[in-house]
Coordinates of C-alpha atoms in Angstrom, one line a residue:
M1 CA -13.1 5.4 0.9
D2 CA -10.4 4.9 3.5
V3 CA -7.3 3.2 2.3
L4 CA -5.6 0.7 4.6
P5 CA -2.0 1.5 5.4
L6 CA 0.5 -0.5 3.3
G7 CA 1.8 -2.4 6.4
L8 CA -1.8 -3.6 7.1
W9 CA -2.3 -4.8 3.6
L10 CA 0.9 -6.7 3.7
D11 CA -0.1 -8.3 7.0
F12 CA -3.4 -9.4 5.6
L13 CA -1.8 -10.8 2.4
G14 CA 0.9 -12.6 4.4
T15 CA -1.7 -14.0 6.8
F16 CA -3.9 -15.3 4.0
V17 CA -1.1 -16.8 2.0
F18 CA 0.6 -18.6 4.9
A19 CA -2.8 -19.7 6.2
I20 CA -3.5 -21.4 2.9
S21 CA -0.1 -23.2 3.0
G22 CA -0.9 -24.4 6.5
A23 CA -4.3 -25.6 5.5
L24 CA -2.9 -27.4 2.5
V25 CA -0.4 -29.2 4.7
A26 CA -3.3 -30.2 7.0
V27 CA -5.3 -31.6 4.1
R28 CA -2.3 -33.6 2.9
R29 CA -1.9 -35.1 6.4
G30 CA -5.6 -36.1 6.4
L31 CA -6.7 -33.8 9.2
D32 CA -10.4 -32.9 9.7
I33 CA -11.9 -29.4 9.4
F34 CA -10.8 -28.5 12.9
G35 CA -7.2 -29.5 12.2
I36 CA -7.2 -27.6 8.9
L37 CA -8.4 -24.4 10.6
V38 CA -5.9 -24.8 13.5
L39 CA -3.0 -25.1 11.0
S40 CA -4.3 -22.3 8.9
V41 CA -4.5 -20.0 12.0
A42 CA -1.1 -21.1 13.3
A43 CA 0.7 -20.6 10.0
G44 CA -1.1 -17.3 9.3
L45 CA -0.7 -15.6 12.6
A46 CA 2.3 -16.9 14.4
G47 CA 4.9 -14.8 12.5
G48 CA 3.2 -11.5 13.1
M49 CA 2.5 -12.3 16.8
I50 CA 6.2 -13.2 17.3
R51 CA 7.1 -9.8 15.8
D52 CA 4.7 -7.8 17.9
M53 CA 5.7 -9.5 21.1
L54 CA 9.4 -8.9 20.5
L55 CA 8.6 -5.2 19.7
G56 CA 6.5 -4.9 22.9
A57 CA 3.4 -4.1 20.8
T58 CA 1.0 -6.0 23.1
P59 CA -1.5 -7.4 22.8
P60 CA -0.4 -8.4 19.3
T61 CA -2.3 -6.8 16.4
A62 CA -3.6 -10.3 15.4
L63 CA -5.4 -10.5 18.7
E64 CA -6.6 -6.9 18.8
D65 CA -8.0 -6.8 15.3
P66 CA -10.5 -9.6 14.5
R67 CA -9.9 -9.3 10.8
Y68 CA -6.6 -11.2 11.1
L69 CA -8.3 -14.2 12.6
L70 CA -11.1 -14.0 10.1
T71 CA -8.6 -13.8 7.2
A72 CA -6.8 -17.0 8.4
L73 CA -10.1 -18.8 9.0
A74 CA -11.3 -17.8 5.5
A75 CA -8.2 -19.2 4.0
G76 CA -8.7 -22.5 5.8
V77 CA -12.3 -22.7 4.6
C78 CA -11.2 -22.0 1.0
V79 CA -8.7 -24.8 1.2
F80 CA -11.3 -27.2 2.8
F81 CA -13.5 -26.8 -0.3
G82 CA -11.0 -26.0 -3.0
H83 CA -7.9 -28.0 -2.2
R84 CA -8.2 -30.1 -5.3
L85 CA -7.9 -27.0 -7.5
L86 CA -4.9 -25.7 -5.6
E87 CA -3.2 -29.1 -5.7
R88 CA -3.2 -28.8 -9.5
L89 CA -0.5 -26.1 -9.2
N90 CA 3.1 -27.0 -9.3
K91 CA 4.4 -27.3 -5.7
P92 CA 1.6 -25.1 -4.2
V93 CA 2.8 -25.2 -0.6
M94 CA 6.3 -24.1 -1.6
V95 CA 5.0 -21.3 -3.9
L96 CA 2.6 -20.0 -1.3
D97 CA 5.2 -20.3 1.4
A98 CA 7.7 -18.3 -0.7
L99 CA 5.1 -15.6 -1.2
G100 CA 4.3 -15.4 2.5
L101 CA 8.0 -15.4 3.3
G102 CA 8.6 -12.3 1.2
V103 CA 5.5 -10.5 2.4
F104 CA 6.2 -11.1 6.1
A105 CA 9.9 -10.3 5.7
V106 CA 9.0 -6.9 4.3
S107 CA 6.2 -6.1 6.8
G108 CA 8.2 -7.3 9.8
C109 CA 11.2 -5.2 8.8
Q110 CA 9.1 -2.1 8.0
K111 CA 7.3 -2.3 11.4
S112 CA 10.6 -2.8 13.2
L113 CA 12.0 0.3 11.6
L114 CA 8.8 2.3 12.6
F115 CA 9.4 1.2 16.2
G116 CA 12.9 2.7 16.0
L117 CA 15.1 -0.4 15.7
D118 CA 18.5 -0.1 14.0
P119 CA 18.9 -1.8 10.6
L120 CA 20.4 -5.1 11.7
P121 CA 17.9 -5.8 14.5
A122 CA 15.1 -4.8 12.0
I123 CA 16.4 -7.3 9.4
L124 CA 16.6 -10.0 12.1
L125 CA 13.0 -9.3 13.2
G126 CA 11.8 -9.3 9.6
V127 CA 13.3 -12.7 9.1
L128 CA 11.7 -14.0 12.4
T129 CA 8.4 -12.7 11.2
A130 CA 8.8 -14.4 7.9
V131 CA 9.8 -17.9 9.2
G132 CA 7.6 -17.9 12.3
G133 CA 4.4 -19.0 10.7
G134 CA 6.0 -21.7 8.6
A135 CA 8.0 -23.1 11.5
T136 CA 4.9 -23.3 13.7
R137 CA 3.0 -25.1 10.9
D138 CA 5.8 -27.6 10.4
L139 CA 6.2 -28.3 14.2
L140 CA 2.5 -28.9 14.6
V141 CA 2.7 -31.7 12.0
V142 CA 5.9 -33.0 13.5
E143 CA 8.2 -31.9 10.6
I144 CA 11.6 -30.3 10.9
P145 CA 10.9 -26.6 10.0
R146 CA 12.0 -25.6 6.6
V147 CA 14.2 -22.9 8.0
L148 CA 16.4 -25.6 9.5
R149 CA 16.6 -27.8 6.5
E150 CA 19.0 -27.6 3.5
E151 CA 16.8 -25.5 1.3
V152 CA 17.6 -21.8 1.2
Y153 CA 14.8 -20.2 3.3
A154 CA 15.9 -17.7 5.9
L155 CA 18.4 -16.3 3.4
A156 CA 15.6 -15.4 1.1
A157 CA 13.8 -13.6 3.9
T158 CA 17.0 -11.8 4.7
V159 CA 17.3 -10.5 1.1
G160 CA 13.8 -9.1 1.3
A161 CA 14.4 -7.4 4.7
T162 CA 17.7 -6.0 3.6
I163 CA 16.1 -4.4 0.5
V164 CA 13.6 -2.7 2.9
V165 CA 16.4 -1.3 5.1
A166 CA 18.4 -0.1 2.1
G167 CA 15.4 1.4 0.3
T168 CA 14.3 3.2 3.5
A169 CA 17.8 4.6 4.0
L170 CA 17.8 6.0 0.5
G171 CA 14.4 7.6 1.0
L172 CA 12.6 5.6 -1.8
S173 CA 8.9 5.1 -2.0
E174 CA 7.5 2.8 0.6
V175 CA 5.3 1.0 -2.0
W176 CA 8.2 0.4 -4.4
I177 CA 10.4 -0.8 -1.5
A178 CA 7.7 -3.3 -0.5
V179 CA 7.3 -4.6 -4.0
A180 CA 11.0 -5.0 -4.6
G181 CA 11.5 -6.7 -1.2
V182 CA 8.6 -9.2 -1.8
V183 CA 9.6 -10.0 -5.4
A184 CA 13.3 -10.5 -4.4
A185 CA 12.6 -12.8 -1.5
F186 CA 9.9 -14.7 -3.4
G187 CA 12.1 -15.1 -6.5
F188 CA 15.2 -16.1 -4.5
R189 CA 13.3 -18.7 -2.7
V190 CA 11.6 -20.2 -5.8
I191 CA 14.8 -20.2 -7.8
S192 CA 16.8 -21.8 -5.0
V193 CA 14.3 -24.7 -5.0
W194 CA 14.3 -25.0 -8.8
R195 CA 18.1 -24.9 -9.0
G196 CA 18.6 -27.1 -5.9
W197 CA 20.6 -24.5 -4.0
R198 CA 21.5 -25.5 -0.4
A199 CA 22.9 -23.7 2.5
P200 CA 26.5 -24.8 3.5
R201 CA 26.7 -27.8 5.8
A202 CA 29.5 -28.7 8.2
P203 CA 32.4 -30.4 6.5
G204 CA 32.1 -34.2 6.7
S205 CA 28.5 -34.1 7.9

């Protein structure tokens, strides 16, 4: 049996998780099935498409491989029928968003390194991959994107991407690097919300 490359598994996981968060937001806003699917696709695919376009990998993988779109649509359908179960979780959108943030920060940074980018640009592209889907989701429902609000968000993605760069430089296992990056970004994001951490604001603002 063929084994999908790690980066592809991460992309599919990130797509599914972010698509679920987008669909949950759509349900909370009272959107119909079309709106739910639109938000699930936008949240699930936007980050990876931004990454690929900036890398010059065109057309983006999400448009070349139909499995990406099917994954996002499947997440939307799951939420359409099972949103009541998901809403029983504590802050489901935040938790799923944090998981997607970590996964896409890692996959975006790894792909950037494979394309020959230096460490700092690779970290930046990892962060853009991570925040792109959530920002697109929030803009579509006329919310200020989380990345621009007081909650620690982009910093968590930066932590995950930095671990990828450091681990790759040390020659560590790709799988362990990915696991460490995702766990660190996810944990940092969840703890920041739990503890009420905020990014610094301008004095007197």
